[in-house]
GROMACS .gro file of N, CA and C in nm:
model
  411
    1MET      N    1   0.573   8.511   0.917
    1MET     CA    2   0.592   8.427   0.782
    1MET      C    3   0.610   8.288   0.825
    2ALA      N    4   0.567   8.202   0.730
    2ALA     CA    5   0.585   8.057   0.748
    2ALA      C    6   0.734   8.013   0.732
    3ASP      N    7   0.771   7.897   0.811
    3ASP     CA    8   0.922   7.861   0.809
    3ASP      C    9   0.952   7.823   0.674
    4ASP      N   10   0.874   7.767   0.594
    4ASP     CA   11   0.903   7.713   0.462
    4ASP      C   12   0.942   7.835   0.382
    5ALA      N   13   0.856   7.939   0.390
    5ALA     CA   14   0.869   8.052   0.315
    5ALA      C   15   1.020   8.124   0.368
    6ARG      N   16   1.058   8.134   0.483
    6ARG     CA   17   1.136   8.205   0.542
    6ARG      C   18   1.267   8.135   0.505
    7ASN      N   19   1.269   7.995   0.485
    7ASN     CA   20   1.396   7.922   0.461
    7ASN      C   21   1.406   7.892   0.308
    8LYS      N   22   1.332   7.954   0.209
    8LYS     CA   23   1.329   7.933   0.073
    8LYS      C   24   1.462   8.011   0.045
    9PRO      N   25   1.555   7.945  -0.033
    9PRO     CA   26   1.683   8.028  -0.084
    9PRO      C   27   1.641   8.091  -0.218
   10LEU      N   28   1.655   8.223  -0.191
   10LEU     CA   29   1.635   8.305  -0.311
   10LEU      C   30   1.734   8.400  -0.348
   11TYR      N   31   1.823   8.450  -0.254
   11TYR     CA   32   1.908   8.562  -0.291
   11TYR      C   33   2.038   8.529  -0.331
   12MET      N   34   2.118   8.577  -0.432
   12MET     CA   35   2.236   8.543  -0.455
   12MET      C   36   2.334   8.626  -0.369
   13ILE      N   37   2.449   8.610  -0.360
   13ILE     CA   38   2.550   8.655  -0.243
   13ILE      C   39   2.539   8.813  -0.286
   14SER      N   40   2.551   8.871  -0.392
   14SER     CA   41   2.545   9.020  -0.421
   14SER      C   42   2.420   9.080  -0.363
   15VAL      N   43   2.318   9.025  -0.382
   15VAL     CA   44   2.186   9.078  -0.333
   15VAL      C   45   2.177   9.061  -0.159
   16ALA      N   46   2.235   8.939  -0.118
   16ALA     CA   47   2.230   8.934   0.039
   16ALA      C   48   2.319   9.027   0.090
   17ALA      N   49   2.427   9.067   0.014
   17ALA     CA   50   2.523   9.159   0.077
   17ALA      C   51   2.450   9.311   0.070
   18GLU      N   52   2.381   9.332  -0.023
   18GLU     CA   53   2.303   9.466  -0.048
   18GLU      C   54   2.239   9.472   0.056
   19LEU      N   55   2.139   9.384   0.077
   19LEU     CA   56   2.034   9.380   0.188
   19LEU      C   57   2.052   9.394   0.319
   20THR      N   58   2.187   9.341   0.351
   20THR     CA   59   2.249   9.329   0.484
   20THR      C   60   2.338   9.449   0.506
   21GLY      N   61   2.382   9.539   0.406
   21GLY     CA   62   2.473   9.626   0.404
   21GLY      C   63   2.624   9.562   0.446
   22MET      N   64   2.646   9.440   0.400
   22MET     CA   65   2.779   9.376   0.421
   22MET      C   66   2.848   9.370   0.289
   23HIS      N   67   2.976   9.334   0.300
   23HIS     CA   68   3.056   9.308   0.190
   23HIS      C   69   3.030   9.165   0.155
   24PRO      N   70   3.012   9.112   0.034
   24PRO     CA   71   3.017   8.995   0.010
   24PRO      C   72   3.132   8.889   0.068
   25GLN      N   73   3.261   8.944   0.074
   25GLN     CA   74   3.384   8.872   0.123
   25GLN      C   75   3.339   8.840   0.281
   26THR      N   76   3.258   8.960   0.354
   26THR     CA   77   3.221   8.905   0.512
   26THR      C   78   3.122   8.808   0.517
   27LEU      N   79   3.017   8.791   0.407
   27LEU     CA   80   2.926   8.689   0.394
   27LEU      C   81   3.022   8.546   0.377
   28ARG      N   82   3.096   8.552   0.286
   28ARG     CA   83   3.204   8.424   0.308
   28ARG      C   84   3.258   8.389   0.419
   29VAL      N   85   3.324   8.497   0.471
   29VAL     CA   86   3.398   8.476   0.616
   29VAL      C   87   3.306   8.413   0.710
   30TYR      N   88   3.190   8.465   0.704
   30TYR     CA   89   3.084   8.435   0.821
   30TYR      C   90   3.041   8.296   0.779
   31GLU      N   91   3.013   8.260   0.655
   31GLU     CA   92   2.993   8.126   0.623
   31GLU      C   93   3.107   8.015   0.665
   32SER      N   94   3.215   8.053   0.658
   32SER     CA   95   3.344   7.961   0.669
   32SER      C   96   3.354   7.939   0.815
   33LYS      N   97   3.285   8.048   0.900
   33LYS     CA   98   3.298   8.038   1.050
   33LYS      C   99   3.174   7.956   1.083
   34GLY      N  100   3.086   7.916   0.995
   34GLY     CA  101   2.972   7.842   1.064
   34GLY      C  102   2.852   7.938   1.090
   35LEU      N  103   2.871   8.077   1.077
   35LEU     CA  104   2.767   8.167   1.142
   35LEU      C  105   2.659   8.171   1.043
   36VAL      N  106   2.651   8.131   0.921
   36VAL     CA  107   2.556   8.134   0.826
   36VAL      C  108   2.566   8.010   0.733
   37ASN      N  109   2.477   7.941   0.697
   37ASN     CA  110   2.490   7.851   0.584
   37ASN      C  111   2.396   7.841   0.474
   38PRO      N  112   2.441   7.932   0.365
   38PRO     CA  113   2.343   7.952   0.282
   38PRO      C  114   2.340   7.823   0.192
   39GLN      N  115   2.218   7.785   0.102
   39GLN     CA  116   2.225   7.685   0.026
   39GLN      C  117   2.287   7.710  -0.083
   40ARG      N  118   2.298   7.611  -0.177
   40ARG     CA  119   2.376   7.587  -0.285
   40ARG      C  120   2.274   7.547  -0.410
   41SER      N  121   2.311   7.625  -0.526
   41SER     CA  122   2.232   7.580  -0.646
   41SER      C  123   2.302   7.507  -0.692
   42GLY      N  124   2.237   7.429  -0.827
   42GLY     CA  125   2.297   7.342  -0.885
   42GLY      C  126   2.421   7.362  -0.955
   43GLY      N  127   2.453   7.488  -0.982
   43GLY     CA  128   2.573   7.544  -1.020
   43GLY      C  129   2.687   7.604  -0.914
   44ASN      N  130   2.644   7.545  -0.794
   44ASN     CA  131   2.718   7.594  -0.677
   44ASN      C  132   2.726   7.738  -0.629
   45THR      N  133   2.609   7.804  -0.674
   45THR     CA  134   2.593   7.948  -0.635
   45THR      C  135   2.547   7.951  -0.511
   46ARG      N  136   2.595   8.023  -0.399
   46ARG     CA  137   2.532   8.057  -0.276
   46ARG      C  138   2.389   8.127  -0.295
   47LEU      N  139   2.302   8.061  -0.219
   47LEU     CA  140   2.157   8.117  -0.213
   47LEU      C  141   2.107   8.150  -0.081
   48TYR      N  142   2.091   8.258  -0.047
   48TYR     CA  143   2.076   8.301   0.076
   48TYR      C  144   1.903   8.302   0.100
   49SER      N  145   1.834   8.262   0.222
   49SER     CA  146   1.713   8.265   0.233
   49SER      C  147   1.656   8.402   0.316
   50ARG      N  148   1.542   8.415   0.351
   50ARG     CA  149   1.508   8.541   0.417
   50ARG      C  150   1.556   8.511   0.584
   51ALA      N  151   1.545   8.388   0.615
   51ALA     CA  152   1.599   8.359   0.750
   51ALA      C  153   1.757   8.380   0.759
   52ASP      N  154   1.814   8.347   0.653
   52ASP     CA  155   1.976   8.377   0.653
   52ASP      C  156   1.988   8.525   0.675
   53ILE      N  157   1.914   8.606   0.590
   53ILE     CA  158   1.936   8.751   0.589
   53ILE      C  159   1.888   8.829   0.719
   54GLU      N  160   1.784   8.751   0.788
   54GLU     CA  161   1.752   8.809   0.924
   54GLU      C  162   1.872   8.763   1.012
   55ARG      N  163   1.917   8.645   1.007
   55ARG     CA  164   2.031   8.618   1.101
   55ARG      C  165   2.164   8.702   1.060
   56LEU      N  166   2.187   8.743   0.936
   56LEU     CA  167   2.309   8.835   0.907
   56LEU      C  168   2.263   8.961   0.972
   57GLU      N  169   2.136   9.005   0.972
   57GLU     CA  170   2.120   9.135   1.029
   57GLU      C  171   2.141   9.140   1.165
   58LEU      N  172   2.098   9.014   1.239
   58LEU     CA  173   2.146   9.009   1.387
   58LEU      C  174   2.274   9.004   1.400
   59ILE      N  175   2.381   8.930   1.336
   59ILE     CA  176   2.505   8.917   1.328
   59ILE      C  177   2.554   9.074   1.322
   60ASN      N  178   2.506   9.144   1.236
   60ASN     CA  179   2.544   9.284   1.215
   60ASN      C  180   2.539   9.362   1.336
   61GLN      N  181   2.417   9.349   1.379
   61GLN     CA  182   2.357   9.439   1.506
   61GLN      C  183   2.459   9.393   1.612
   62LEU      N  184   2.469   9.275   1.628
   62LEU     CA  185   2.560   9.228   1.761
   62LEU      C  186   2.708   9.285   1.743
   63THR      N  187   2.748   9.261   1.622
   63THR     CA  188   2.910   9.302   1.598
   63THR      C  189   2.905   9.468   1.603
   64ASP      N  190   2.813   9.531   1.558
   64ASP     CA  191   2.787   9.672   1.584
   64ASP      C  192   2.812   9.722   1.743
   65GLU      N  193   2.754   9.624   1.814
   65GLU     CA  194   2.749   9.658   1.957
   65GLU      C  195   2.884   9.614   2.009
   66GLY      N  196   2.973   9.576   1.953
   66GLY     CA  197   3.099   9.547   2.008
   66GLY      C  198   3.135   9.399   2.050
   67ILE      N  199   3.020   9.325   2.007
   67ILE     CA  200   3.033   9.190   2.045
   67ILE      C  201   3.133   9.107   1.943
   68ASN      N  202   3.241   9.044   1.991
   68ASN     CA  203   3.313   8.962   1.891
   68ASN      C  204   3.248   8.840   1.835
   69LEU      N  205   3.306   8.786   1.729
   69LEU     CA  206   3.246   8.681   1.675
   69LEU      C  207   3.219   8.550   1.788
   70ALA      N  208   3.304   8.525   1.853
   70ALA     CA  209   3.285   8.415   1.953
   70ALA      C  210   3.186   8.435   2.030
   71GLY      N  211   3.157   8.571   2.074
   71GLY     CA  212   3.037   8.615   2.157
   71GLY      C  213   2.906   8.585   2.059
   72VAL      N  214   2.919   8.620   1.941
   72VAL     CA  215   2.787   8.601   1.848
   72VAL      C  216   2.763   8.461   1.837
   73VAL      N  217   2.851   8.375   1.821
   73VAL     CA  218   2.836   8.220   1.813
   73VAL      C  219   2.753   8.179   1.922
   74ARG      N  220   2.790   8.230   2.040
   74ARG     CA  221   2.726   8.184   2.179
   74ARG      C  222   2.584   8.237   2.179
   75ILE      N  223   2.578   8.367   2.130
   75ILE     CA  224   2.426   8.413   2.148
   75ILE      C  225   2.354   8.381   2.052
   76LEU      N  226   2.391   8.327   1.925
   76LEU     CA  227   2.307   8.267   1.819
   76LEU      C  228   2.266   8.134   1.859
   77ASP      N  229   2.377   8.056   1.929
   77ASP     CA  230   2.339   7.936   1.984
   77ASP      C  231   2.221   7.929   2.073
   78MET      N  232   2.235   8.026   2.180
   78MET     CA  233   2.147   8.030   2.301
   78MET      C  234   2.006   8.074   2.211
   79LYS      N  235   2.017   8.154   2.131
   79LYS     CA  236   1.890   8.209   2.080
   79LYS      C  237   1.805   8.072   1.985
   80GLU      N  238   1.901   7.975   1.950
   80GLU     CA  239   1.833   7.874   1.861
   80GLU      C  240   1.776   7.774   1.969
   81ARG      N  241   1.860   7.764   2.064
   81ARG     CA  242   1.814   7.668   2.170
   81ARG      C  243   1.696   7.714   2.222
   82ALA      N  244   1.680   7.859   2.257
   82ALA     CA  245   1.546   7.893   2.309
   82ALA      C  246   1.435   7.881   2.227
   83GLU      N  247   1.444   7.907   2.096
   83GLU     CA  248   1.346   7.877   1.992
   83GLU      C  249   1.299   7.749   1.982
   84GLU      N  250   1.413   7.647   1.980
   84GLU     CA  251   1.357   7.495   1.992
   84GLU      C  252   1.273   7.491   2.109
   85ARG      N  253   1.315   7.528   2.234
   85ARG     CA  254   1.230   7.490   2.350
   85ARG      C  255   1.094   7.562   2.372
   86GLU      N  256   1.091   7.657   2.287
   86GLU     CA  257   0.950   7.744   2.268
   86GLU      C  258   0.879   7.653   2.186
   87ARG      N  259   0.930   7.600   2.059
   87ARG     CA  260   0.864   7.514   1.983
   87ARG      C  261   0.817   7.359   2.061
   88GLU      N  262   0.898   7.330   2.147
   88GLU     CA  263   0.865   7.209   2.230
   88GLU      C  264   0.756   7.247   2.329
   89MET      N  265   0.755   7.354   2.384
   89MET     CA  266   0.665   7.406   2.497
   89MET      C  267   0.526   7.414   2.387
   90GLU      N  268   0.513   7.467   2.264
   90GLU     CA  269   0.396   7.498   2.213
   90GLU      C  270   0.327   7.357   2.178
   91LYS      N  271   0.420   7.252   2.133
   91LYS     CA  272   0.364   7.116   2.115
   91LYS      C  273   0.311   7.074   2.254
   92LEU      N  274   0.365   7.080   2.360
   92LEU     CA  275   0.342   7.030   2.499
   92LEU      C  276   0.217   7.093   2.518
   93ARG      N  277   0.184   7.211   2.499
   93ARG     CA  278   0.053   7.281   2.534
   93ARG      C  279  -0.051   7.249   2.439
   94ALA      N  280  -0.016   7.220   2.328
   94ALA     CA  281  -0.143   7.162   2.246
   94ALA      C  282  -0.181   7.016   2.288
   95ARG      N  283  -0.068   6.940   2.330
   95ARG     CA  284  -0.088   6.797   2.393
   95ARG      C  285  -0.156   6.823   2.513
   96VAL      N  286  -0.135   6.895   2.603
   96VAL     CA  287  -0.227   6.934   2.736
   96VAL      C  288  -0.359   6.960   2.700
   97ARG      N  289  -0.393   7.064   2.582
   97ARG     CA  290  -0.517   7.092   2.567
   97ARG      C  291  -0.599   6.963   2.498
   98LYS      N  292  -0.561   6.891   2.441
   98LYS     CA  293  -0.614   6.769   2.382
   98LYS      C  294  -0.647   6.677   2.510
   99LEU      N  295  -0.535   6.659   2.567
   99LEU     CA  296  -0.587   6.563   2.685
   99LEU      C  297  -0.676   6.606   2.803
  100GLU      N  298  -0.690   6.743   2.803
  100GLU     CA  299  -0.779   6.807   2.903
  100GLU      C  300  -0.925   6.773   2.818
  101GLU      N  301  -0.944   6.791   2.682
  101GLU     CA  302  -1.070   6.772   2.631
  101GLU      C  303  -1.105   6.633   2.646
  102GLU      N  304  -1.018   6.529   2.627
  102GLU     CA  305  -1.028   6.399   2.644
  102GLU      C  306  -1.077   6.365   2.793
  103VAL      N  307  -1.024   6.416   2.865
  103VAL     CA  308  -1.059   6.395   3.015
  103VAL      C  309  -1.193   6.444   3.027
  104HIS      N  310  -1.229   6.567   2.977
  104HIS     CA  311  -1.348   6.626   3.018
  104HIS      C  312  -1.466   6.525   2.948
  105GLU      N  313  -1.427   6.480   2.819
  105GLU     CA  314  -1.535   6.391   2.764
  105GLU      C  315  -1.551   6.263   2.840
  106PHE      N  316  -1.437   6.199   2.895
  106PHE     CA  317  -1.453   6.098   2.970
  106PHE      C  318  -1.541   6.119   3.094
  107LYS      N  319  -1.499   6.228   3.178
  107LYS     CA  320  -1.595   6.272   3.272
  107LYS      C  321  -1.751   6.265   3.239
  108MET      N  322  -1.781   6.331   3.139
  108MET     CA  323  -1.913   6.348   3.077
  108MET      C  324  -1.970   6.208   3.071
  109GLN      N  325  -1.882   6.140   2.997
  109GLN     CA  326  -1.946   5.989   2.954
  109GLN      C  327  -2.000   5.923   3.102
  110LYS      N  328  -1.874   5.932   3.201
  110LYS     CA  329  -1.895   5.884   3.341
  110LYS      C  330  -2.019   5.919   3.409
  111LYS      N  331  -2.057   6.036   3.401
  111LYS     CA  332  -2.156   6.112   3.468
  111LYS      C  333  -2.296   6.054   3.391
  112ILE      N  334  -2.286   6.046   3.256
  112ILE     CA  335  -2.404   5.992   3.186
  112ILE      C  336  -2.443   5.852   3.204
  113THR      N  337  -2.341   5.772   3.232
  113THR     CA  338  -2.354   5.616   3.256
  113THR      C  339  -2.372   5.619   3.410
  114ALA      N  340  -2.356   5.706   3.481
  114ALA     CA  341  -2.387   5.654   3.634
  114ALA      C  342  -2.521   5.713   3.660
  115LEU      N  343  -2.590   5.812   3.572
  115LEU     CA  344  -2.743   5.857   3.579
  115LEU      C  345  -2.814   5.759   3.496
  116ALA      N  346  -2.763   5.688   3.404
  116ALA     CA  347  -2.855   5.575   3.314
  116ALA      C  348  -2.897   5.471   3.392
  117PRO      N  349  -3.029   5.429   3.381
  117PRO     CA  350  -3.062   5.285   3.457
  117PRO      C  351  -2.962   5.187   3.404
  118ARG      N  352  -2.928   5.092   3.478
  118ARG     CA  353  -2.861   4.964   3.441
  118ARG      C  354  -2.924   4.853   3.399
  119ASP      N  355  -3.052   4.851   3.402
  119ASP     CA  356  -3.135   4.745   3.357
  119ASP      C  357  -3.179   4.750   3.216
  120GLY      N  358  -3.144   4.854   3.159
  120GLY     CA  359  -3.204   4.875   3.006
  120GLY      C  360  -3.346   4.901   2.974
  121SER      N  361  -3.413   4.919   3.110
  121SER     CA  362  -3.546   4.937   3.079
  121SER      C  363  -3.578   5.089   3.029
  122ALA      N  364  -3.506   5.173   3.025
  122ALA     CA  365  -3.543   5.299   3.000
  122ALA      C  366  -3.487   5.327   2.863
  123ASP      N  367  -3.567   5.419   2.779
  123ASP     CA  368  -3.537   5.455   2.650
  123ASP      C  369  -3.420   5.535   2.633
  124PRO      N  370  -3.292   5.524   2.573
  124PRO     CA  371  -3.177   5.627   2.589
  124PRO      C  372  -3.211   5.748   2.554
  125HIS      N  373  -3.321   5.786   2.477
  125HIS     CA  374  -3.364   5.919   2.435
  125HIS      C  375  -3.415   5.980   2.548
  126GLN      N  376  -3.505   5.904   2.631
  126GLN     CA  377  -3.567   5.965   2.744
  126GLN      C  378  -3.462   5.981   2.852
  127VAL      N  379  -3.373   5.927   2.880
  127VAL     CA  380  -3.271   5.925   2.967
  127VAL      C  381  -3.187   6.050   2.928
  128LEU      N  382  -3.154   6.080   2.808
  128LEU     CA  383  -3.097   6.204   2.758
  128LEU      C  384  -3.166   6.324   2.763
  129ARG      N  385  -3.315   6.299   2.768
  129ARG     CA  386  -3.379   6.419   2.776
  129ARG      C  387  -3.396   6.439   2.929
  130GLY      N  388  -3.408   6.362   3.017
  130GLY     CA  389  -3.385   6.396   3.148
  130GLY      C  390  -3.261   6.453   3.190
  131LEU      N  391  -3.168   6.441   3.125
  131LEU     CA  392  -3.014   6.479   3.143
  131LEU      C  393  -3.022   6.632   3.114
  132LEU      N  394  -3.096   6.639   2.994
  132LEU     CA  395  -3.092   6.782   2.944
  132LEU      C  396  -3.186   6.880   3.004
  133GLY      N  397  -3.264   6.816   3.096
  133GLY     CA  398  -3.358   6.916   3.150
  133GLY      C  399  -3.489   6.886   3.088
  134GLY      N  400  -3.511   6.796   3.008
  134GLY     CA  401  -3.653   6.779   2.951
  134GLY      C  402  -3.681   6.825   2.809
  135GLY      N  403  -3.558   6.892   2.753
  135GLY     CA  404  -3.559   6.937   2.627
  135GLY      C  405  -3.575   6.850   2.524
  136ASP      N  406  -3.616   6.882   2.411
  136ASP     CA  407  -3.650   6.805   2.282
  136ASP      C  408  -3.498   6.767   2.228
  137LEU      N  409  -3.496   6.662   2.187
  137LEU     CA  410  -3.390   6.600   2.113
  137LEU      C  411  -3.370   6.621   1.974
   0.00000   0.00000   0.00000
């Protein structure tokens, strides 16, 4: 699911509570402790996104396993930092791929330039035919 769709505020607190199996007051407490930050409508109604619901489900799972809220905060922080690092890594991978393509193109241009006569006497099409093994252009 795209991040924009995951972060779209859709659910009022009663629906979010039902979806997560939590009491609305628990959601308010989690918000006051900074564990979740639902957006607000123009009328100041809390609106939870799919990402908020998933986060609340994770909080629920962790607390069910006996982890206190301080531990949950640490785990959520580490999870967010790991996700940010993964996004950075993907950007770097894409950049490396692009640079590899540019280097390959540069090397090909260098080879072609090295094989082409420097005096300008040869027809460029004929040089390319020679490089391509005599094939038609």
